């Protein structure tokens, strides 16, 4: 991990999050997690299903408060929502009753930018994500990939310092997904934005990130590994997966991820049998 | 009277029963086949109307059916024409529509505000829940006499009556709409910097409005029901009053004429509501709501 003299963009210190279960019990999603993302770094969180990846992201966003431990944004303890972060959700989060342009301009308008200027900048962003000419469509009229592009424009237009992404491309078909990943990297390159990217796809995590953080089996997941990904940038995701360095890093992380996945299975099977 | 039209999951049911026209992009042959089918249905509909009305006319002429209780369709048509051409009914119709419109607007605004408040303030919802249920369980017609005493024979007793009908429909739909709003939409807008006001304006209100518009047919119908029933029970003007007067002198032709005029008015209103709904909910995927 790099030791930055400036404050980290996002820092989780000893964060634990418990949830009450409907049966009156308690469920610990993540336990004692330390996580540091320096400004401009691309960090992915990978782990088996149900390991609390999204919980970490929601704590970084301020949507969830840690039960114990603390979250910092640029050195300041987080109170309420993380105002310097944008969040890209796994599910469709566009407002269905607003046109593409109005969805993209929304963040600016709510920050008090004049309507005409906000619309102007929204159109500019729509050009950047290749959706020129779709400004007046409604979300239902777009394909899944186009909706994701709209979401990218919506989250980037407010120029956040931190981008939180929760499996943003998992619903897309594999080709669209690779295209979107490439475009994301092109946008991010040189933007000096910190990215915290959650995925269950190790491939995607390595291809995109500077650092991959591996979460262990839930409940009570902890960080079980951190891997530096020292592949050159800018990267071309279309052929990076066959490069020997990529394969080496993949195998290194997969050997440990595999163990965690097997543990999940071992845990789940008796639970299912009950 | 059934006043909770909100179905459990997803979207409110389409209660209008209108047939959605096939969109563009249908293969030519299929569309032609549908067009032919549509023509056949139209012809059969006309045949049915002619058979029923003609049979009725014939049977009353032959005195098989007593025209005192079932006046001849031709007499009813003549009466309707008289009432309209002489302007006899127009004043009464205007009064009925005014009452219905006021009931609709006041009931909707109240339902919207209360539904919103209760959906956002769970303490209030918890406290008021049994009382709202009790009030909604009350057969609304029994309120008409007390409203007549409170608000007099003029329009306001009918408006108040209509409000009690419209309010609950809009209230339940607003409550449901605000409560059912997609959590992700709320989180997304909050992360984009929304204040509580923004949240209401950009997410909660539009979400509730989709439910309210879908119930517009029902609430508009109830507004008119409220006005007419109120007039019937005691008024000096209005279509309900005209029907009651005709009944008082055993003029069944007048009663039927009043009924049919009301029916036509409600049909026209329903068409207008369809137009309004299509305009305001144009962002909805027609394939999903069809």
XYZ file of C-alpha atoms in Angstrom:
564
model
C 0.000 0.000 0.000
C 1.334 3.450 -0.832
C 2.022 5.771 2.021
C 0.517 9.080 0.989
C 1.405 12.267 2.755
C -2.019 13.697 1.916
C -5.093 12.297 3.669
C -6.689 9.233 2.071
C -9.804 9.887 0.011
C -11.650 7.190 1.929
C -10.559 5.397 5.038
C -12.368 2.761 7.077
C -10.848 2.156 10.503
C -11.828 -0.991 12.363
C -15.320 -0.929 10.900
C -17.825 -3.520 12.045
C -21.432 -3.584 10.947
C -24.187 -5.597 12.592
C -27.759 -6.001 11.398
C -30.782 -7.107 13.392
C -32.347 -10.189 11.898
C -36.139 -10.525 11.696
C -35.996 -13.396 14.197
C -34.561 -11.022 16.799
C -30.964 -12.157 16.436
C -27.954 -10.290 15.216
C -26.027 -10.697 12.018
C -22.484 -9.378 11.692
C -21.880 -8.502 8.059
C -18.305 -7.280 8.273
C -15.902 -7.238 11.201
C -12.887 -5.026 11.927
C -12.267 -3.912 8.394
C -9.470 -1.448 7.687
C -9.452 0.022 4.237
C -7.565 2.962 2.780
C -8.022 4.456 -0.664
C -5.615 7.211 -1.633
C -6.787 9.977 -3.983
C -6.558 8.863 -7.598
C -6.320 5.153 -6.746
C -8.552 2.449 -8.175
C -9.281 -0.161 -5.527
C -11.528 -3.192 -5.982
C -13.153 -5.295 -3.322
C -13.620 -8.922 -4.277
C -15.133 -11.734 -2.282
C -17.540 -14.616 -2.308
C -21.274 -13.864 -2.362
C -22.710 -12.566 0.877
C -19.375 -11.377 2.254
C -20.554 -7.837 2.908
C -18.923 -6.057 -0.029
C -21.887 -3.751 -0.494
C -21.990 -3.087 3.238
C -18.469 -1.678 3.044
C -19.428 0.487 0.108
C -22.530 1.785 1.856
C -20.449 2.691 4.902
C -17.995 4.584 2.680
C -20.971 6.391 1.143
C -22.451 7.272 4.512
C -25.659 5.429 3.646
C -24.871 3.031 6.507
C -23.193 3.875 9.776
C -20.656 1.421 11.136
C -21.760 -0.263 14.366
C -18.232 0.314 15.615
C -15.168 1.837 14.051
C -15.057 5.007 12.017
C -15.128 6.186 8.405
C -13.028 9.108 7.209
C -13.284 11.117 4.029
C -10.135 13.119 3.251
C -9.124 12.947 6.904
C -12.467 14.157 8.247
C -14.704 11.773 10.169
C -17.794 11.124 8.067
C -21.040 12.614 9.393
C -24.062 11.676 7.338
C -23.630 11.187 3.611
C -20.247 11.369 1.949
C -20.654 14.631 0.049
C -17.520 14.153 -2.038
C -18.573 10.752 -3.348
C -20.799 9.537 -6.166
C -22.394 6.118 -6.047
C -23.133 3.850 -8.979
C -25.643 1.241 -7.937
C -25.917 -2.299 -9.173
C -29.622 -1.844 -9.862
C -31.177 0.635 -12.210
C -31.241 3.922 -10.359
C -32.333 6.317 -13.081
C -35.568 8.148 -12.379
C -38.020 6.603 -14.847
C -40.117 9.774 -15.076
C -37.219 11.971 -16.148
C -35.677 12.087 -19.583
C -32.067 11.034 -20.069
C -30.946 14.658 -20.063
C -32.921 15.532 -16.935
C -31.536 12.488 -15.153
C -27.977 13.538 -15.960
C -28.546 17.198 -15.095
C -30.277 16.374 -11.797
C -27.168 16.389 -9.584
C -26.106 19.816 -10.848
C -29.595 21.282 -10.500
C -29.854 20.057 -6.929
C -26.534 21.739 -6.225
C -27.989 25.038 -7.370
C -26.524 25.214 -10.873
C -28.831 27.236 -13.125
C -31.131 25.085 -15.227
C -29.826 26.230 -18.620
C -26.212 25.614 -17.665
C -26.992 22.256 -16.066
C -28.771 21.124 -19.252
C -25.888 22.349 -21.370
C -23.387 20.379 -19.309
C -25.657 17.327 -19.328
C -25.659 17.372 -23.129
C -21.885 17.645 -23.083
C -21.683 14.582 -20.833
C -24.120 12.668 -23.010
C -21.781 13.300 -25.934
C -18.871 12.017 -23.867
C -20.626 8.726 -23.099
C -21.836 8.364 -26.676
C -25.503 9.130 -26.108
C -25.838 12.168 -28.304
C -29.318 12.260 -29.723
C -30.859 10.309 -26.847
C -31.288 13.297 -24.553
C -35.073 13.336 -24.763
C -35.645 9.618 -24.395
C -37.027 8.085 -21.238
C -35.016 5.334 -19.516
C -37.440 2.598 -20.583
C -36.604 3.409 -24.191
C -32.902 2.634 -23.706
C -30.998 -0.636 -23.721
C -29.269 -1.841 -20.561
C -25.891 -0.603 -21.787
C -27.285 2.826 -22.641
C -28.877 3.102 -19.221
C -25.489 2.365 -17.656
C -23.871 5.060 -19.784
C -26.527 7.480 -18.605
C -25.742 6.476 -15.037
C -22.037 7.076 -15.653
C -22.825 10.568 -16.941
C -25.177 11.149 -13.999
C -22.555 10.242 -11.398
C -19.590 11.934 -13.103
C -21.229 15.249 -13.941
C -21.057 16.403 -10.321
C -17.279 15.885 -10.457
C -16.928 13.751 -7.317
C -13.537 13.073 -5.736
C -14.571 9.543 -4.881
C -16.506 7.055 -7.001
C -18.223 4.179 -5.283
C -19.341 1.443 -7.639
C -21.380 -1.588 -6.630
C -21.061 -4.229 -9.351
C -22.175 -1.598 -11.829
C -21.830 -3.730 -14.939
C -22.931 -7.106 -13.605
C -26.297 -6.985 -15.374
C -24.757 -6.398 -18.817
C -23.841 -8.970 -21.407
C -20.143 -9.754 -21.616
C -19.320 -7.657 -24.716
C -21.147 -4.559 -23.518
C -19.548 -5.071 -20.178
C -16.004 -5.043 -21.556
C -16.773 -1.947 -23.593
C -18.120 -0.196 -20.523
C -15.084 -1.180 -18.466
C -12.801 0.243 -21.124
C -14.768 3.470 -21.254
C -14.736 3.735 -17.492
C -10.952 3.459 -17.449
C -10.636 6.087 -20.175
C -12.769 8.493 -18.182
C -10.948 7.767 -14.990
C -7.423 7.928 -16.424
C -5.802 11.127 -15.191
C -8.974 12.301 -13.419
C -7.315 11.855 -10.018
C -10.561 10.395 -8.663
C -10.418 7.631 -6.096
C -12.517 4.609 -7.036
C -13.839 1.914 -4.758
C -15.176 -0.807 -6.999
C -17.085 -3.802 -5.696
C -17.326 -6.916 -7.819
C -17.517 -10.667 -7.528
C -15.612 -10.973 -10.792
C -11.878 -11.298 -10.134
C -11.112 -10.798 -13.809
C -12.806 -7.435 -13.856
C -11.196 -6.403 -10.570
C -7.633 -7.085 -11.736
C -8.146 -5.562 -15.163
C -9.385 -2.280 -13.708
C -7.594 -1.799 -10.393
C -4.381 -0.659 -8.779
C -5.201 -2.771 -5.767
C -7.467 -5.733 -5.124
C -8.792 -6.285 -1.603
C -10.044 -9.755 -0.860
C -12.858 -10.189 1.671
C -13.285 -13.465 3.512
C -16.392 -15.532 4.020
C -19.381 -13.949 5.760
C -20.865 -13.493 8.239
C -18.302 -11.360 10.002
C -16.108 -11.057 6.929
C -12.651 -9.601 7.297
C -10.040 -8.551 4.814
C -8.031 -11.697 4.039
C -5.683 -10.327 1.407
C -4.492 -7.207 -0.379
C -2.823 -7.393 -3.761
C -1.025 -4.690 -5.663
C -1.811 -4.832 -9.402
C 1.222 -3.326 -11.121
C 0.062 -3.612 -14.712
C 1.020 -0.635 -16.889
C -1.424 2.142 -17.544
C -3.140 3.109 -19.714
C -4.471 -0.401 -20.120
C -6.328 -1.840 -23.037
C -8.849 -4.162 -21.510
C -9.554 -5.869 -24.795
C -6.331 -7.873 -24.658
C -5.046 -7.425 -21.118
C -6.491 -10.720 -19.919
C -4.102 -12.809 -21.952
C -0.948 -11.010 -20.790
C 1.409 -13.141 -18.619
C 1.534 -10.548 -15.771
C -2.255 -10.582 -15.658
C -2.374 -14.354 -15.541
C 0.269 -14.425 -12.767
C -1.668 -11.979 -10.568
C -4.915 -13.749 -11.337
C -3.566 -17.105 -10.232
C -2.071 -15.634 -7.075
C -5.349 -14.074 -5.963
C -7.558 -16.899 -7.219
C -5.737 -19.496 -5.088
C -6.835 -17.600 -2.004
C -10.271 -16.566 -3.279
C -10.942 -20.206 -4.131
C -10.390 -21.162 -0.498
C -12.880 -18.535 0.647
C -15.410 -19.637 -1.941
C -15.065 -23.252 -0.824
C -15.576 -22.162 2.793
C -18.773 -20.396 1.739
C -20.003 -23.581 0.144
C -19.113 -25.650 3.173
C -20.977 -23.167 5.337
C -24.007 -22.868 3.122
C -24.672 -26.502 2.468
C -25.505 -27.537 6.058
C -27.485 -24.323 6.439
C -29.548 -25.273 3.417
C -30.034 -28.780 4.737
C -31.560 -27.477 7.947
C -68.766 1.039 -1.349
C -65.355 -0.254 -2.348
C -62.809 2.471 -1.822
C -59.403 0.812 -1.671
C -58.395 0.214 -5.258
C -54.684 -0.267 -4.536
C -53.623 -3.779 -5.460
C -50.841 -5.343 -3.466
C -47.839 -5.399 -5.733
C -46.241 -3.348 -8.449
C -48.534 -1.165 -10.439
C -52.125 -0.240 -9.779
C -54.455 -2.241 -11.907
C -55.877 -0.689 -15.003
C -59.478 -0.324 -14.021
C -60.623 1.472 -17.129
C -60.847 -1.729 -19.078
C -59.828 0.039 -22.232
C -58.221 -2.010 -24.950
C -54.703 -0.836 -25.747
C -54.282 -0.301 -29.458
C -51.461 -2.285 -31.008
C -48.392 -0.119 -31.467
C -46.333 0.490 -34.561
C -44.005 -2.205 -35.732
C -46.547 -4.975 -35.878
C -45.951 -7.098 -38.951
C -48.337 -6.034 -41.681
C -50.335 -9.236 -41.890
C -50.847 -9.384 -38.172
C -52.006 -5.846 -38.053
C -54.385 -6.453 -40.917
C -55.774 -9.469 -39.180
C -56.245 -7.428 -36.045
C -57.891 -4.693 -38.068
C -60.342 -7.189 -39.520
C -61.017 -8.639 -36.103
C -61.625 -5.125 -34.806
C -64.131 -4.473 -37.581
C -65.963 -7.709 -36.781
C -66.147 -6.731 -33.111
C -67.478 -3.266 -34.011
C -70.203 -4.749 -36.203
C -71.215 -7.221 -33.494
C -71.346 -4.400 -30.949
C -73.748 -2.439 -33.135
C -75.822 -5.562 -33.764
C -76.062 -6.145 -30.009
C -77.184 -2.559 -29.343
C -79.775 -2.670 -32.129
C -81.085 -6.040 -30.919
C -81.427 -4.958 -27.287
C -82.920 -1.529 -27.983
C -85.069 -2.779 -30.858
C -86.335 -5.712 -28.810
C -87.085 -3.396 -25.923
C -88.919 -0.986 -28.207
C -90.897 -3.811 -29.807
C -91.828 -5.537 -26.552
C -93.034 -2.274 -24.990
C -95.051 -1.457 -28.125
C -96.664 -4.889 -27.912
C -97.283 -4.313 -24.195
C -95.322 -7.415 -23.250
C -93.233 -5.101 -21.076
C -95.058 -2.391 -19.202
C -93.823 0.957 -20.574
C -94.738 2.557 -17.252
C -91.746 0.839 -15.631
C -89.625 0.427 -18.750
C -90.314 3.413 -20.994
C -89.722 2.996 -24.716
C -86.178 3.830 -25.851
C -87.606 6.203 -28.457
C -89.460 8.120 -25.719
C -86.278 8.339 -23.665
C -84.355 9.624 -26.688
C -87.016 12.240 -27.351
C -86.929 13.318 -23.708
C -83.154 13.637 -23.715
C -83.316 15.697 -26.868
C -86.004 17.947 -25.344
C -83.986 18.493 -22.205
C -80.847 19.343 -24.116
C -82.372 21.396 -26.935
C -84.475 23.512 -24.557
C -81.525 23.840 -22.162
C -83.693 22.457 -19.376
C -81.038 20.053 -18.106
C -77.960 22.210 -18.733
C -78.180 24.252 -15.521
C -78.589 21.104 -13.486
C -75.731 19.407 -15.301
C -73.503 22.431 -14.658
C -74.319 22.278 -10.935
C -73.594 18.535 -10.775
C -70.297 18.960 -12.585
C -69.316 21.884 -10.377
C -69.959 19.810 -7.259
C -68.062 16.868 -8.704
C -65.102 19.008 -9.723
C -64.888 20.674 -6.311
C -65.171 17.307 -4.559
C -62.504 15.909 -6.828
C -60.040 18.751 -6.325
C -60.544 19.119 -2.563
C -60.557 15.366 -1.979
C -57.426 14.877 -4.070
C -55.458 17.655 -2.391
C -56.452 16.453 1.076
C -55.676 12.840 0.182
C -52.323 13.838 -1.246
C -51.275 15.894 1.766
C -52.464 13.401 4.384
C -51.098 10.429 2.448
C -47.733 12.133 2.172
C -47.593 13.098 5.828
C -48.521 9.634 7.029
C -46.077 7.923 4.711
C -43.226 10.145 5.910
C -44.084 10.373 9.617
C -44.479 6.820 10.818
C -45.587 7.904 14.318
C -48.542 9.752 12.817
C -49.381 6.754 10.626
C -49.275 4.463 13.655
C -51.565 6.710 15.693
C -54.093 7.451 12.941
C -54.198 4.024 11.326
C -57.166 2.537 13.259
C -59.208 5.727 12.934
C -58.695 5.941 9.195
C -59.661 2.288 8.872
C -62.798 2.866 10.945
C -63.797 5.907 8.934
C -63.199 4.120 5.657
C -65.313 1.193 6.833
C -68.282 3.517 7.314
C -70.743 3.166 4.403
C -70.422 6.675 3.063
C -74.070 7.080 2.055
C -75.102 7.380 5.697
C -73.075 10.591 5.873
C -75.307 12.325 3.345
C -78.138 13.159 5.814
C -75.766 14.607 8.381
C -73.972 16.619 5.706
C -77.336 17.976 4.582
C -77.931 19.186 8.114
C -74.439 20.631 8.459
C -73.949 22.223 5.046
C -77.528 22.804 3.878
C -79.289 22.013 0.617
C -76.783 23.887 -1.566
C -73.736 22.495 -3.306
C -71.488 22.173 -0.260
C -73.259 19.218 1.284
C -72.701 17.344 -1.999
C -69.102 18.497 -2.236
C -68.433 17.306 1.311
C -70.011 13.972 0.501
C -67.928 13.583 -2.652
C -64.783 14.572 -0.759
C -65.226 11.692 1.670
C -65.324 9.339 -1.325
C -62.425 10.804 -3.293
C -60.199 11.429 -0.281
C -59.701 7.791 0.649
C -58.849 6.657 -2.853
C -56.229 9.346 -3.300
C -55.020 8.950 0.266
C -54.449 5.183 -0.009
C -52.744 5.527 -3.369
C -50.477 8.341 -2.215
C -49.576 6.480 0.944
C -48.798 3.354 -1.022
C -46.912 5.267 -3.707
C -44.653 7.056 -1.239
C -44.106 3.945 0.866
C -43.389 1.723 -2.120
C -40.844 4.003 -3.715
C -37.744 2.146 -4.810
C -35.084 2.389 -2.093
C -32.322 2.593 -4.706
C -33.915 5.635 -6.351
C -33.988 7.402 -2.996
C -30.373 6.487 -2.173
C -29.202 7.490 -5.628
C -30.837 10.896 -5.484
C -29.550 11.467 -1.962
C -26.017 10.620 -3.065
C -26.413 13.120 -5.901
C -26.997 15.779 -3.270
C -30.755 15.847 -2.695
C -32.255 17.727 0.222
C -35.543 16.576 1.749
C -37.344 18.987 -0.578
C -35.552 17.579 -3.629
C -36.390 14.076 -2.524
C -40.094 14.916 -2.355
C -40.079 16.808 -5.620
C -37.996 14.499 -7.775
C -38.720 11.070 -6.323
C -41.566 10.748 -3.828
C -44.157 12.939 -5.520
C -43.672 11.507 -9.034
C -43.717 8.019 -7.569
C -46.992 8.722 -5.775
C -48.457 10.516 -8.779
C -48.179 7.391 -10.901
C -50.428 5.638 -8.406
C -52.800 8.571 -8.148
C -53.180 8.970 -11.894
C -53.866 5.316 -12.264
C -56.754 5.721 -9.842
C -58.024 8.882 -11.504
C -60.793 6.982 -13.271
C -62.116 5.722 -9.990
C -61.852 8.996 -8.110
C -63.446 10.992 -10.962
C -66.318 8.504 -11.040
C -66.711 8.715 -7.289
C -66.763 12.510 -7.383
C -69.783 12.363 -9.688
C -71.392 9.584 -7.659
C -71.032 11.760 -4.574
C -72.653 14.734 -6.271
C -75.575 12.783 -7.730
C -76.358 10.740 -4.619
C -76.179 13.908 -2.535
C -78.571 15.678 -4.906
C -80.915 12.736 -4.936
C -81.216 12.809 -1.164
C -81.930 16.498 -0.961
C -81.174 19.432 -3.235
C -82.751 22.210 -5.265
C -80.670 21.686 -8.395
C -78.585 19.103 -10.201
C -79.117 15.991 -12.297
C -79.702 13.885 -9.177
C -82.407 16.346 -8.186
C -84.023 16.083 -11.642
C -84.046 12.298 -11.349
C -85.587 12.514 -7.885
C -88.253 14.935 -9.172
C -89.126 12.633 -12.081
C -89.367 9.728 -9.690
C -91.680 11.763 -7.475
C -94.220 12.122 -10.290
C -93.788 8.514 -11.512
C -92.110 9.777 -14.684
C -89.871 6.791 -15.441
C -88.934 8.277 -18.822
C -87.386 11.206 -16.968
C -85.525 8.897 -14.591
C -84.056 6.948 -17.502
C -83.209 10.121 -19.405
C -81.313 11.459 -16.375
C -79.458 8.177 -15.989
C -78.385 8.130 -19.602
C -77.232 11.743 -19.560
C -75.078 10.972 -16.520
C -73.696 7.897 -18.219
C -72.687 9.898 -21.278
C -71.058 12.596 -19.159
C -69.009 10.040 -17.228
C -67.927 8.425 -20.506
C -66.687 11.771 -21.810
C -64.831 12.443 -18.567
C -63.276 9.001 -18.738
C -61.990 9.723 -22.236
C -60.467 12.993 -21.057
C -58.840 11.202 -18.119
C -57.375 8.670 -20.555
C -55.816 11.471 -22.550
C -54.459 13.170 -19.455
C -53.064 9.912 -18.146
C -51.324 9.114 -21.421
C -49.735 12.548 -21.377
C -48.615 12.545 -17.760
C -47.432 8.938 -17.663
C -45.758 9.046 -21.061
C -42.481 7.948 -19.453
C -43.946 4.547 -18.647
C -43.132 1.569 -20.776
C -46.398 0.921 -22.621
C -45.447 -2.735 -23.060
C -45.267 -3.181 -19.298
C -48.452 -1.396 -18.373
C -50.571 -2.807 -21.164
